[in-house]
CSV table of C-alpha atoms in Angstrom, one decimal:
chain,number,residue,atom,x,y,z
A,1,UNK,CA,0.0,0.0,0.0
A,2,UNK,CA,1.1,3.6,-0.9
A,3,UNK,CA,2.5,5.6,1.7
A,4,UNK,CA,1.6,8.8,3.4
A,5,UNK,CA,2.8,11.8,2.6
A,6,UNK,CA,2.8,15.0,4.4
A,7,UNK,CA,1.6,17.6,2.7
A,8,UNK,CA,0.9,21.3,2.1
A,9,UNK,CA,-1.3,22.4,-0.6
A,10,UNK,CA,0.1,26.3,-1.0
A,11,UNK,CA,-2.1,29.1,-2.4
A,12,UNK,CA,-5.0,27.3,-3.3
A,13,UNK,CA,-8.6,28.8,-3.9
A,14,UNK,CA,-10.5,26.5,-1.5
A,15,UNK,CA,-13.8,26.0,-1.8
A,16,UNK,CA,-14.2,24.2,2.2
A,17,UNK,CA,-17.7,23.0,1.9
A,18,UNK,CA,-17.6,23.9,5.5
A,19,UNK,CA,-19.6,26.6,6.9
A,20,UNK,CA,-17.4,28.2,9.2
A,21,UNK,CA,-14.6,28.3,6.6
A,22,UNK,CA,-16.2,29.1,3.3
A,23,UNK,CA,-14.2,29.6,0.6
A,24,UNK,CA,-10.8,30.8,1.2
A,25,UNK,CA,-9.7,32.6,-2.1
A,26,UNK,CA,-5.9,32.1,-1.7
A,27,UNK,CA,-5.4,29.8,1.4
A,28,UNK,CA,-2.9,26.6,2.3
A,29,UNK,CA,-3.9,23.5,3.6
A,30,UNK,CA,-1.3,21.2,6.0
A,31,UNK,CA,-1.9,17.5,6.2
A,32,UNK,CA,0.0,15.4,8.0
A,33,UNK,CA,-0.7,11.8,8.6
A,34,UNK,CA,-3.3,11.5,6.4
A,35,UNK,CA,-5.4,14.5,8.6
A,36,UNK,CA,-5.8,18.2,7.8
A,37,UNK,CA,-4.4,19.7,10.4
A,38,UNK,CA,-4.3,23.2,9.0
A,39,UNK,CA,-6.5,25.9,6.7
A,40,UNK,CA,-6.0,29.5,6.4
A,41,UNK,CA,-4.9,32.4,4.6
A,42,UNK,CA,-1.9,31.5,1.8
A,43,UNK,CA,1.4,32.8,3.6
A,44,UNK,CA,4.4,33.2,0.9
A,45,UNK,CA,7.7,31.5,2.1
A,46,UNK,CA,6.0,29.6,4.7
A,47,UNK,CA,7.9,26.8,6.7
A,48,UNK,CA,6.5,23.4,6.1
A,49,UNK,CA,7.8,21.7,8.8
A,50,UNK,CA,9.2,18.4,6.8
A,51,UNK,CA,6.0,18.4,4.2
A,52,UNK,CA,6.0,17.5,0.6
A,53,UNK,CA,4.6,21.0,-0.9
A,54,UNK,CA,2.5,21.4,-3.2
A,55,UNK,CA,2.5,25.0,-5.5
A,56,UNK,CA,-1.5,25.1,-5.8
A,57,UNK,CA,-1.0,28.4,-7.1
A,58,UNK,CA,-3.9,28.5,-10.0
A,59,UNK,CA,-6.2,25.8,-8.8
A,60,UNK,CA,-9.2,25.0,-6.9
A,61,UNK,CA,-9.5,23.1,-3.9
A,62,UNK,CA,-12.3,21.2,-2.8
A,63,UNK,CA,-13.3,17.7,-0.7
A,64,UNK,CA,-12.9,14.6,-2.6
A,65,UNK,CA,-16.3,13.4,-3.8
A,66,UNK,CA,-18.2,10.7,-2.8
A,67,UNK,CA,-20.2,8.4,-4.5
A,68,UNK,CA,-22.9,6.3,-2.4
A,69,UNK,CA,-24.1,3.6,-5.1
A,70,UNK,CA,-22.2,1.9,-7.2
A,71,UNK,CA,-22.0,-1.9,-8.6
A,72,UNK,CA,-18.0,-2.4,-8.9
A,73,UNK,CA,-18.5,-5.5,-9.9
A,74,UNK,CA,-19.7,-5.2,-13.3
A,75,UNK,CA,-17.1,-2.6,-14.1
A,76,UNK,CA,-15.7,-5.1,-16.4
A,77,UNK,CA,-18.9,-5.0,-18.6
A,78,UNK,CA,-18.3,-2.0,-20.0
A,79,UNK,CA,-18.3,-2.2,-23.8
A,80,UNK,CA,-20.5,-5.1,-23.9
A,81,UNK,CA,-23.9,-3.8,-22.9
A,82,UNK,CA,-25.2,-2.0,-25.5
A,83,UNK,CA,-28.6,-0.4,-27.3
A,84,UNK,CA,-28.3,-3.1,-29.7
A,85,UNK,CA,-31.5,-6.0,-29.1
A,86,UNK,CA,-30.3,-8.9,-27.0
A,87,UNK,CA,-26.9,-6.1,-25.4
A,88,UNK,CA,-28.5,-4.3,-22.9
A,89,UNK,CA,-27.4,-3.7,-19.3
A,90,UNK,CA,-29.9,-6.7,-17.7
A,91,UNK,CA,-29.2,-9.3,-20.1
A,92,UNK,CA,-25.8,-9.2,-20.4
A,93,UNK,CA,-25.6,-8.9,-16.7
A,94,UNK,CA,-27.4,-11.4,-15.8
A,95,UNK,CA,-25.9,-13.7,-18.4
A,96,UNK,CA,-22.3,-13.3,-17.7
A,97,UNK,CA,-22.4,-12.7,-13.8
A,98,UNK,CA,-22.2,-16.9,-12.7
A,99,UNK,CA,-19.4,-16.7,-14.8
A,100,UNK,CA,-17.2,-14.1,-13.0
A,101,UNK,CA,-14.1,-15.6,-11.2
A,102,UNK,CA,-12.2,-14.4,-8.1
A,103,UNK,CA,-9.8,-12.5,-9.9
A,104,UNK,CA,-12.5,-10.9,-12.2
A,105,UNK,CA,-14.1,-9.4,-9.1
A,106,UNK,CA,-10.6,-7.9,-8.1
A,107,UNK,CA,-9.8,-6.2,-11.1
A,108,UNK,CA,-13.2,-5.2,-12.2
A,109,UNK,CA,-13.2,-3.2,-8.2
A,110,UNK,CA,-10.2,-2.2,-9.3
A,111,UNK,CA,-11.1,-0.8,-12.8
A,112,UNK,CA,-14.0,1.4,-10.9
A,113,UNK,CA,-12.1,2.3,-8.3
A,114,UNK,CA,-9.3,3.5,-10.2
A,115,UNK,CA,-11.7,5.5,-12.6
A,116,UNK,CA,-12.9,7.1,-9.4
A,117,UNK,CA,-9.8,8.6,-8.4
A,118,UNK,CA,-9.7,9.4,-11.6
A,119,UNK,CA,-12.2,11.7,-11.3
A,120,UNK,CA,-11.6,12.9,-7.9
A,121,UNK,CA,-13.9,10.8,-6.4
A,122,UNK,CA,-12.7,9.1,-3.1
A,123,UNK,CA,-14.9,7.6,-1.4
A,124,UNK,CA,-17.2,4.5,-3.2
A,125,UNK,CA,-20.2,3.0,-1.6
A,126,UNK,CA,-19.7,-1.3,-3.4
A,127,UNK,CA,-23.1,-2.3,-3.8
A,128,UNK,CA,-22.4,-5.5,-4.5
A,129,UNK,CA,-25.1,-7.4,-5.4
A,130,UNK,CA,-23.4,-10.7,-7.1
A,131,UNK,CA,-21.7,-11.9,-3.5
A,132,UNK,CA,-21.8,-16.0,-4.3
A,133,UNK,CA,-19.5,-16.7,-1.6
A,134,UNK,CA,-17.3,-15.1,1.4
A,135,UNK,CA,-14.1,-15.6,-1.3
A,136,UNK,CA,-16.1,-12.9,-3.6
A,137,UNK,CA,-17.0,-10.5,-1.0
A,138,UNK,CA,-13.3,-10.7,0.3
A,139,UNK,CA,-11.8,-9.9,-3.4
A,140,UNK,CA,-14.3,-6.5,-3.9
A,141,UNK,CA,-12.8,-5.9,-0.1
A,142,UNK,CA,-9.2,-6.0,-0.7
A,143,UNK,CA,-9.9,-4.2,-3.8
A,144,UNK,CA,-11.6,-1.1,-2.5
A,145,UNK,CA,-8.3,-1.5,0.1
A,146,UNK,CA,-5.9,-2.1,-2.5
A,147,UNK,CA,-6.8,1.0,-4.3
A,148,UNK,CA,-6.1,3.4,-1.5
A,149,UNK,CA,-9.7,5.0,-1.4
A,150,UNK,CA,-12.1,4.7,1.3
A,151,UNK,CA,-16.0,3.7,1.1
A,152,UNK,CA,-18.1,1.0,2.5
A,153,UNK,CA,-19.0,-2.6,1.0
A,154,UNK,CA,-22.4,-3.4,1.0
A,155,UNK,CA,-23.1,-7.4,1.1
A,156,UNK,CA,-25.9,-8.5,-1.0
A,157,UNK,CA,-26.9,-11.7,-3.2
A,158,UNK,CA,-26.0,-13.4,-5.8
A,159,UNK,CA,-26.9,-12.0,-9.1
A,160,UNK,CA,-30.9,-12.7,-10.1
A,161,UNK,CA,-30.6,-15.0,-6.9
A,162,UNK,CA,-34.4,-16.5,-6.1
A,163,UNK,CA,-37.0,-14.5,-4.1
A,164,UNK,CA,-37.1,-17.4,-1.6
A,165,UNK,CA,-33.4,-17.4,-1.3
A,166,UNK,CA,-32.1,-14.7,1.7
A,167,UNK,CA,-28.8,-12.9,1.6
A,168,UNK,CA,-25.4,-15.5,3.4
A,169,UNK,CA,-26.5,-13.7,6.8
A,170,UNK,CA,-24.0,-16.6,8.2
A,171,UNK,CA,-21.1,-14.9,6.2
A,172,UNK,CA,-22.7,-11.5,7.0
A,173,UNK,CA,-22.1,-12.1,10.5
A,174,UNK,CA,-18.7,-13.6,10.1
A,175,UNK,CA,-17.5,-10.9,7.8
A,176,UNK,CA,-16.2,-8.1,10.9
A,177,UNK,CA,-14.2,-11.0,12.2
A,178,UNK,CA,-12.6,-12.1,9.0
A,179,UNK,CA,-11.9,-8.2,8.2
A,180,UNK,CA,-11.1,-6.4,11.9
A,181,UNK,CA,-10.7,-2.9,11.8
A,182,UNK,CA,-6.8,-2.7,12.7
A,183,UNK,CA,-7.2,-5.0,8.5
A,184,UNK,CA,-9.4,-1.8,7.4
A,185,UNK,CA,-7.1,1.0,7.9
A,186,UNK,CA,-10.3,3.5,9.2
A,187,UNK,CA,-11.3,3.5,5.7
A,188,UNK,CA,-13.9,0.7,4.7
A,189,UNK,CA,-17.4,-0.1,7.0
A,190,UNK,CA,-19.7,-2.6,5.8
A,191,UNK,CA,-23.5,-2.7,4.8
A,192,UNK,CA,-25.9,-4.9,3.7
A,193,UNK,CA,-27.8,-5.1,0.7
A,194,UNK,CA,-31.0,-6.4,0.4
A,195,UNK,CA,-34.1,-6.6,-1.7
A,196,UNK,CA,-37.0,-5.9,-0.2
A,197,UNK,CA,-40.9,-6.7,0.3
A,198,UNK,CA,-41.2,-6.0,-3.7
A,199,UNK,CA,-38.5,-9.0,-4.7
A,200,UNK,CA,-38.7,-10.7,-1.9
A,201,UNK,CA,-41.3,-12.5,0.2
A,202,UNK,CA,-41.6,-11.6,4.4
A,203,UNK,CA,-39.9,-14.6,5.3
A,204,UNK,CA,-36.5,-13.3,3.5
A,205,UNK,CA,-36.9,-9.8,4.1
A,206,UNK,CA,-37.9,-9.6,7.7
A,207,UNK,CA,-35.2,-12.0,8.6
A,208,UNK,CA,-32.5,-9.8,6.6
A,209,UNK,CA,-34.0,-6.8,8.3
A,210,UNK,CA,-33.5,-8.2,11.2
A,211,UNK,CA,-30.3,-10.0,11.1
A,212,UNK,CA,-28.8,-6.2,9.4
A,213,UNK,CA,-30.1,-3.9,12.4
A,214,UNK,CA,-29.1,-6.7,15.2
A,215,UNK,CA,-25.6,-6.3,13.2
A,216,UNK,CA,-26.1,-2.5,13.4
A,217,UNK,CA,-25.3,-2.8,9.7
A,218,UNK,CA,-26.8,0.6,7.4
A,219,UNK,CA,-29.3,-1.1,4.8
A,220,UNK,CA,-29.1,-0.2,1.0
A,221,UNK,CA,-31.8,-0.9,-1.1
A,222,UNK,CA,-33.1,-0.4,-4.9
A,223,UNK,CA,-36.5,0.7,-5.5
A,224,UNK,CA,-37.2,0.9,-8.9
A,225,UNK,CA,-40.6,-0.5,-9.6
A,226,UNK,CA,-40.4,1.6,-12.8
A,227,UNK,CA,-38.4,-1.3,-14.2
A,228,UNK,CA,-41.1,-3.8,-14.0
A,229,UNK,CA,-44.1,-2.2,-14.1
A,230,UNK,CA,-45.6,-0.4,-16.8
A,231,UNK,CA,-47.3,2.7,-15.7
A,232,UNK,CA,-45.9,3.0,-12.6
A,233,UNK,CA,-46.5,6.1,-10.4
A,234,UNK,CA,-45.7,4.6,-7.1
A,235,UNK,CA,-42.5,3.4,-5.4
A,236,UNK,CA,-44.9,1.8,-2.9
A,237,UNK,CA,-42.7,3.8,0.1
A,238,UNK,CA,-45.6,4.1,2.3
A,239,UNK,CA,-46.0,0.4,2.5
A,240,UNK,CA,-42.6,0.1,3.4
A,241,UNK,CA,-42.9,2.9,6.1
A,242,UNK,CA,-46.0,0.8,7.7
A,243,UNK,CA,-43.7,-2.4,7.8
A,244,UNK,CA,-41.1,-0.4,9.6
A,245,UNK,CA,-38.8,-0.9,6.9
A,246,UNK,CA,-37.8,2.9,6.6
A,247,UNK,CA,-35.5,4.7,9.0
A,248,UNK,CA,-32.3,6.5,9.2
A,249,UNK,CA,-30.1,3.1,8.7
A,250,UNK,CA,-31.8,3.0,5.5
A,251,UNK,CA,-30.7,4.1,2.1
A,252,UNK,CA,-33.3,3.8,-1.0
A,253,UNK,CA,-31.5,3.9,-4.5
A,254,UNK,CA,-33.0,5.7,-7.4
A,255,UNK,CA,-37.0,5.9,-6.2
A,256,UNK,CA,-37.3,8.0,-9.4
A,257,UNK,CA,-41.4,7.4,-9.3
A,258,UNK,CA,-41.7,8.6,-6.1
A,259,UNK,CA,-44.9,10.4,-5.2
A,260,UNK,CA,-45.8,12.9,-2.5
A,261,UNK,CA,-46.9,10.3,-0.1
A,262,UNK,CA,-43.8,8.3,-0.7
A,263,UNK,CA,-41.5,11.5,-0.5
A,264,UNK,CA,-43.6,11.8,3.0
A,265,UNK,CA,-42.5,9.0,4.2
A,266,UNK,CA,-39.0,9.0,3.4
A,267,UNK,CA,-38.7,12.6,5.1
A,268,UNK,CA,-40.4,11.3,8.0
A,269,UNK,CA,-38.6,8.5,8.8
A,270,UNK,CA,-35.2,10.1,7.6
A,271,UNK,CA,-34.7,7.2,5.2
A,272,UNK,CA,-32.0,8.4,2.8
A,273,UNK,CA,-32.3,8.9,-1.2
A,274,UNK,CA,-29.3,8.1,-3.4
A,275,UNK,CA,-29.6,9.1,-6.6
A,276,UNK,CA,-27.9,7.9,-9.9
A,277,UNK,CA,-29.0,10.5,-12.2
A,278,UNK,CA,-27.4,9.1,-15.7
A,279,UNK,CA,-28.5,5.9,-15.7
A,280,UNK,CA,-31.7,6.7,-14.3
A,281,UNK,CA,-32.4,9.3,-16.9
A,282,UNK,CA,-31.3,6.0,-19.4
A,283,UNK,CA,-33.6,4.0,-18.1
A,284,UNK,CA,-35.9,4.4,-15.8
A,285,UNK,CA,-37.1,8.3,-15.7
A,286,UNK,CA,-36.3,11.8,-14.1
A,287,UNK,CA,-34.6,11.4,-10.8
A,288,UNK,CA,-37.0,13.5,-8.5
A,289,UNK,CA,-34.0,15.5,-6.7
A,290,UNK,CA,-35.3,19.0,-6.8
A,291,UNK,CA,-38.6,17.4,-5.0
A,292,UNK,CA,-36.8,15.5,-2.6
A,293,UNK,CA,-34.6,18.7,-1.5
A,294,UNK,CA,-37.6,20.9,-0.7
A,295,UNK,CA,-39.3,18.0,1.1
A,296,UNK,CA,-36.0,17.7,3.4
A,297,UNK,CA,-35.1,14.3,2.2
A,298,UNK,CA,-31.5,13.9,2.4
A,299,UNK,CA,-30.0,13.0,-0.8
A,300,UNK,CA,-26.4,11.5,-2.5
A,301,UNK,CA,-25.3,11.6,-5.3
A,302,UNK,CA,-23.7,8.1,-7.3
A,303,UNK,CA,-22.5,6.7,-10.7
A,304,UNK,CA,-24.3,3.2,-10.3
A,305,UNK,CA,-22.4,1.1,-12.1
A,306,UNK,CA,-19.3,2.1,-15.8
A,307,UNK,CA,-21.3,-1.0,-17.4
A,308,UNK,CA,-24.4,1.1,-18.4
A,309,UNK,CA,-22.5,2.3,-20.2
A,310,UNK,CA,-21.1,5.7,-18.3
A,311,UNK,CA,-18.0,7.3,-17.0
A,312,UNK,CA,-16.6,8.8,-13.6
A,313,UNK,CA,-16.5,12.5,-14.5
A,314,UNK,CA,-18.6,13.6,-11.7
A,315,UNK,CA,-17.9,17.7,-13.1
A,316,UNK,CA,-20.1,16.5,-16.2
A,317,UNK,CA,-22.9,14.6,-14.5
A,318,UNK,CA,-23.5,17.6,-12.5
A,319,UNK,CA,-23.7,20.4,-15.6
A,320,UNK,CA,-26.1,17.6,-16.9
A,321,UNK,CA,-28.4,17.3,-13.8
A,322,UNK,CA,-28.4,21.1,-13.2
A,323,UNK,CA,-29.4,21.7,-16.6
A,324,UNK,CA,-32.1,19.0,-16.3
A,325,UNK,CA,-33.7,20.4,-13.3
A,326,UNK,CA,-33.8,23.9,-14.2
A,327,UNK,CA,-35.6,22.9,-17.0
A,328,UNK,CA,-37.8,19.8,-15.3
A,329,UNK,CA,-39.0,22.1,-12.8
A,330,UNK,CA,-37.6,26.0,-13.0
A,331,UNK,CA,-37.2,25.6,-9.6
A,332,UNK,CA,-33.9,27.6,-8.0
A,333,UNK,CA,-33.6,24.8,-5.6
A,334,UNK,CA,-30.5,22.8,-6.9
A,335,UNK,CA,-27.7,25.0,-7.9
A,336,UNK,CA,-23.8,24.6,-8.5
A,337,UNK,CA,-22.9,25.0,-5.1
A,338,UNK,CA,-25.7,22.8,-3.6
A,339,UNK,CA,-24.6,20.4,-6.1
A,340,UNK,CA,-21.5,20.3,-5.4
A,341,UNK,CA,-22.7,19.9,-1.6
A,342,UNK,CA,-24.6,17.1,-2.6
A,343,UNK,CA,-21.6,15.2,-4.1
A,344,UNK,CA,-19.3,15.7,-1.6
A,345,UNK,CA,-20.5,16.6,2.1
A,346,UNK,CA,-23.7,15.2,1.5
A,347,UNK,CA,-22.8,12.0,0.5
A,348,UNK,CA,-20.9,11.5,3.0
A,349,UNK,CA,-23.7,12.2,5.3
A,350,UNK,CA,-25.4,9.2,3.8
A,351,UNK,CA,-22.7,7.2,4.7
A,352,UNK,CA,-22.5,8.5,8.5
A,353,UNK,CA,-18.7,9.3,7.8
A,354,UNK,CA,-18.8,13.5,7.6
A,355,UNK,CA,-16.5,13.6,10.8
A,356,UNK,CA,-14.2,12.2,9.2
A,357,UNK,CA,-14.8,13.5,5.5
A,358,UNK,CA,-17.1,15.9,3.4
A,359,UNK,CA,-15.5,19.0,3.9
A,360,UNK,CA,-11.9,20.2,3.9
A,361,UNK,CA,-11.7,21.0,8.1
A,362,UNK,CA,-8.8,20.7,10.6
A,363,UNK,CA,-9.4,17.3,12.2
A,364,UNK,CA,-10.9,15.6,9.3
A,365,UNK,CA,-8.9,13.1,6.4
A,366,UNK,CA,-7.6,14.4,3.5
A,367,UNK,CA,-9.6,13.8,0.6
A,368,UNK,CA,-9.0,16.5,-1.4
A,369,UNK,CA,-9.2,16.9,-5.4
A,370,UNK,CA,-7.3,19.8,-7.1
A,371,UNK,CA,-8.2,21.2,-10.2
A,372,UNK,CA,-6.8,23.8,-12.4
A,373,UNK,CA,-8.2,26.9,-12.7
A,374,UNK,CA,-6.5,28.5,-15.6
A,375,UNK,CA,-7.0,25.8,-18.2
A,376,UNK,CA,-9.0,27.4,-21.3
A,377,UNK,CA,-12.4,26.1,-20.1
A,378,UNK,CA,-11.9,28.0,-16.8
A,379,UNK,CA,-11.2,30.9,-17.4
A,380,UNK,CA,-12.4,33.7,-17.6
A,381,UNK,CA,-14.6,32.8,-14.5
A,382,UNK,CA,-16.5,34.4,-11.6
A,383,UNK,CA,-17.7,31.9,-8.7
A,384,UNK,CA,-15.2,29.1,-9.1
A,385,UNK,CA,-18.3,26.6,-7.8
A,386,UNK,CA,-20.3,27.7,-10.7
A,387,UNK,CA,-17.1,27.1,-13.2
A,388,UNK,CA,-16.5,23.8,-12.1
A,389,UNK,CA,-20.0,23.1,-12.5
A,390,UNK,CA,-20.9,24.8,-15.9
A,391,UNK,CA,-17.5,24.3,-17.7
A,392,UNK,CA,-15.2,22.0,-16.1
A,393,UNK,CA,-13.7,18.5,-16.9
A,394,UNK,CA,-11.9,15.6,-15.8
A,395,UNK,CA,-9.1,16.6,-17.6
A,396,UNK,CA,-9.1,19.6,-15.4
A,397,UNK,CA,-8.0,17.6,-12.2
A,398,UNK,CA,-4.3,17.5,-11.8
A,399,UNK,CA,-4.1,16.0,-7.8
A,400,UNK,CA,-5.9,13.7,-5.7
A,401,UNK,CA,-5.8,12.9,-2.6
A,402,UNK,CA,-7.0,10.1,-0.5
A,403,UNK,CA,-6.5,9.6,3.1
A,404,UNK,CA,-2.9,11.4,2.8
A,405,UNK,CA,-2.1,9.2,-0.3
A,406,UNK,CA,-1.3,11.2,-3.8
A,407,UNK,CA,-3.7,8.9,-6.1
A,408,UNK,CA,-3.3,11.5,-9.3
A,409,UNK,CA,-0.6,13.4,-9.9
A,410,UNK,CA,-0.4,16.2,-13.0
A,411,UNK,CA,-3.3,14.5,-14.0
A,412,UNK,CA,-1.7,11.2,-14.0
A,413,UNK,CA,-2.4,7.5,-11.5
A,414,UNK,CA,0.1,6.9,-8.9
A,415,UNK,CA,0.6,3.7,-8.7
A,416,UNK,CA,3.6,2.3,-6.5
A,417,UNK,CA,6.7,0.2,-8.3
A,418,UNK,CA,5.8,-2.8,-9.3
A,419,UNK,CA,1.9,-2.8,-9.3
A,420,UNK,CA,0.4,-4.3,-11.7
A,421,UNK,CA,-2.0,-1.3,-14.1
A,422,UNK,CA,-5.9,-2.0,-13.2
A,423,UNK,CA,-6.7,-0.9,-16.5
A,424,UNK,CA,-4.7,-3.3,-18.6
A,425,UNK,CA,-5.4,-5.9,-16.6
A,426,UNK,CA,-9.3,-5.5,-16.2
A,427,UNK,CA,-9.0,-5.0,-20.3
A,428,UNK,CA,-7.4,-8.8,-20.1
A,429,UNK,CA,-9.7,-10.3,-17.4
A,430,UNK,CA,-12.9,-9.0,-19.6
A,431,UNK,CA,-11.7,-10.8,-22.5
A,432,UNK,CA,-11.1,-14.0,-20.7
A,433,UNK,CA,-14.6,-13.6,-19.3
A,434,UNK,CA,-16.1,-13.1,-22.9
C-alpha cells in the first residue's frame, strides 16, 4: 500500500464546503498523517515543517467526492452492454455474472475504483449485489483496500438470486471477524444489501431486516418498480414505512417514481435517497431531486455502475443534472454550489462518515481533489463553484488525494513500483470472461 505523505497544498482557492470556513480565495492546507491539520490564509515562504509541498497556485480546492451507489462489480462489462437487441445492461448482466471468477471481481473493483480517483472521487459506496460466496465478497474488499480509497462494501446476493433465497446472513455475520478494523485502515465499513418486500417475500426480508439492524449494519436498497411495471406512479414507500422498513439506517436507490406520499414517508422516517441520475435518466425516468430537497429528504449523489455504459466524470454529470432540473421544474432549488454539496458533504452524510470527510476541516482526512483553474475552459470565470459546474472537466484535475495518499498526480495514476495497471489488466480479465 502507498505511503503517506505530508503535505501542504500552498495558495490554493478552497472551496471548504464547511460553513465556518467558506471559501478561502488564496489559502494553504497542511496535512499530516493523512489528517488536515491546517487551513488558512496562503502565507508566501511559509515553513513546512518536513511536508512535501505542493505550489497550488492556480487551482481549486475542494473535498474529494463521494459516491454512495455503485455496482463495482460489473465494471468489467463495460463495452458489452449496449442499445443493440439482446446487449442491454440486464441481459448481459445477468448472463455473464455466474461466470465471473475471483480474480474478475478484483480487477473489475479495481477498474472502478481506479476511474474514481480518476475523477476525484474518493470515497465508493460497493453495492455488491453478485456476492456467491465469502471468497467474492473478500476480493471487492481488498480491492476497494488495494486502491487506497475509502467507502463502505455493501453485502448483497447473488446475481438474479431467487425470491425465496435470503442474503449468506451466516457470512454477514462472520464478515467483521474475517476483516477487523486494525485489516481496514479507518477506511472501509460494511453494509448490507438487500431486496426488499417487492422482490422478496416476508420470510427473506424480515429476517434480513433483522439480522442487518441486530448487526447495526446501514441497509441499502433499490426501488425501482419503474423497471417492472408499466405505468408505474408509485414506489410503494408508504408500505414500506408501515412495515417499519424505513428509518435512518436506510438508504433507497434511485425511487425516481416517487410520489408525495412516498416522498412523505421518506422525510419522515429520515430514510435516505441516493440518486444515480445518468443511468436513471437512461432507463428508468427523471430522478425527483429538486422534490426530494424541498421535502428535506437527504439525498447523495452516485455513478451506479461504468457497465451502463457511463463514466466517472462527476464535473459532467453535475452540468447535466443542473441543466435537467432547471428545465424539469424552473425551480432555483438545486444550484452549482448545492450540487457540489450534494456530491461531496452530503454523501458522505449518507454514509455517517462526515466527521471524518465531506468537507476540507482541521481534524478531518484528507480527501481532497485539485483542479486547475487557468486551463482554457476555466477561465475567464467568476464563482469558481459555478465554473467547475458549468464548464469543467476531468481533464481539469491535476491531484488527488485520499487519506494522505497522492492517487493522481499532473493529471496522471500513482501507482507504486511494481503494481500491476488495473486498466490493462481489467481490459485482459474481460476478454477472458467473454
Amino acid at each position: 500500500m502507498r505511503q503517506r505523505h505530508d503535505l501542504l497544498i500552498a495558495g490554493t482557492y478552497l472551496i471548504s464546503m464547511d460553513p465556518d470556513i467558506a471559501d478561502v480565495p488564496c489559502a494553504d492546507v497542511l496535512v499530516r498523517s493523512g489528517e488536515i491539520v491546517e487551513v488558512g490564509p496562503h502565507l508566501p515562504g511559509r515553513e513546512a515543517g518536513g511536508a512535501q509541498v505542493l505550489d497550488a497556485a492556480g487551482t481549486v480546492t475542494l473535498p474529494g467526492f463521494v459516491d454512495t451507489h455503485w455496482h463495482l462489480w460489473n465494471s468489467l462489462l463495460r463495452g458489452t452492454v449496449g442499445d443493440r437487441p439482446g446487449r442491454d445492461y440486464f441481459t448481459v448482466k445477468r448472463a455473464l455474472a455466474p461466470h465471473f471468477e475471483l480474480g474478475d471481481f478484483y480487477w473489475a473493483a479495481r477498474l472502478g475504483l481506479a476511474e474514481a480517483a480518476s475523477g476525484g472521487i474518493t470515497t465508493v459506496h460497493n453495492f455488491d449485489h453478485n456476492v456467491r460466496g465469502p471468497q467474492d465478497a473478500d476480493a471487492n474488499i481488498q480491492a476497494h483496500l488495494d486502491s487506497g480509497l475509502r467507502g463502505r462494501f455493501s453485502y448483497g446476493p447473488p446475481d438474479s438470486a431467487p425470491a425465496d433465497s435470503a442474503n449468506d446472513l451466516d457470512d454477514l455475520a462472520r464478515l467483521r471477524e474475517r476483516w477487523p478494523e486494525d485489516h481496514l485502515d479507518g477506511r472501509l465499513d460494511f453494509g448490507v444489501a438487500l431486496r426488499g418486500p417487492y422482490r422478496t417475500p416476508p420470510e427473506v426480508y424480515e429476517r434480513e431486516w433483522r439480522t442487518a439492524r441486530a448487526l447495526g449494519m446501514p441497509i441499502t436498497m433499490h426501488c425501482d418498480r419503474c423497471l417492472r411495471e408499466e405505468g408505474c406512479r408509485s414506489c410503494g414507500l408508504t408500505r414500506l414505512e408501515e412495515l417499519g422498513l424505513l428509518g435512518r439506517d436506510v438508504q433507497v436507490i434511485h425511487a425516481v417514481h416517487a410520489g408525495e406520499q412516498d416522498i412523505e414517508a421518506l422525510a419522515r422516517t429520515g430514510t435516505r435517497v441516493s440518486l444515480s441520475p445518468m443511468t436513471e435518466m437512461r432507463t428508468m425516468g427523471f430522478p425527483l431531486l429538486t422534490e426530494l430537497l424541498d421535502a428535506g429528504v437527504q439525498v447523495s449523489l452516485s455513478l451506479d455502475t461504468l457497465a451502463m455504459p457511463t463514466s466517472a466524470d462527476i464535473l459532467g454529470h453535475l452540468r447535466a443534472i443542473v441543466s435537467v432540473e432547471a428545465a424539469r421544474t424552473g425551480s432555483g432549488t438545486v444550484t452549482p454550489r448545492r450540487l457540489l454539496r450534494l456530491a461531496t458533504l452530503d454523501g458522505a452524510r449518507d454514509l455517517g462518515i462526515e466527521d471524518r470527510v465531506g468537507s476540507v476541516t482541521p481534524g478531518k482526512r484528507a480527501d481532497l481533489v485539485i483542479l486547475r483553474s487557468t486551463d482554457v475552459n476555466l477561465v475567464p470565470s467568476g464563482d469558481p463553484a459555478e465554473a467547475l459546474v458549468y464548464t469543467g472537466q476531468i481533464d481539469n484535475i491535476d491531484t488527488v488525494v485520499a487519506d494522505g495518499r497522492l492517487l493522481k498526480r499532473h493529471g496522471r495514476p500513482v501507482l507504486d513500483d511494481g503494481e500491476d495497471d488495473p486498466v490493462t489488466m481489467a481490459a485482459a480479465r474481460r476478454d477472458a470472461l467473454l
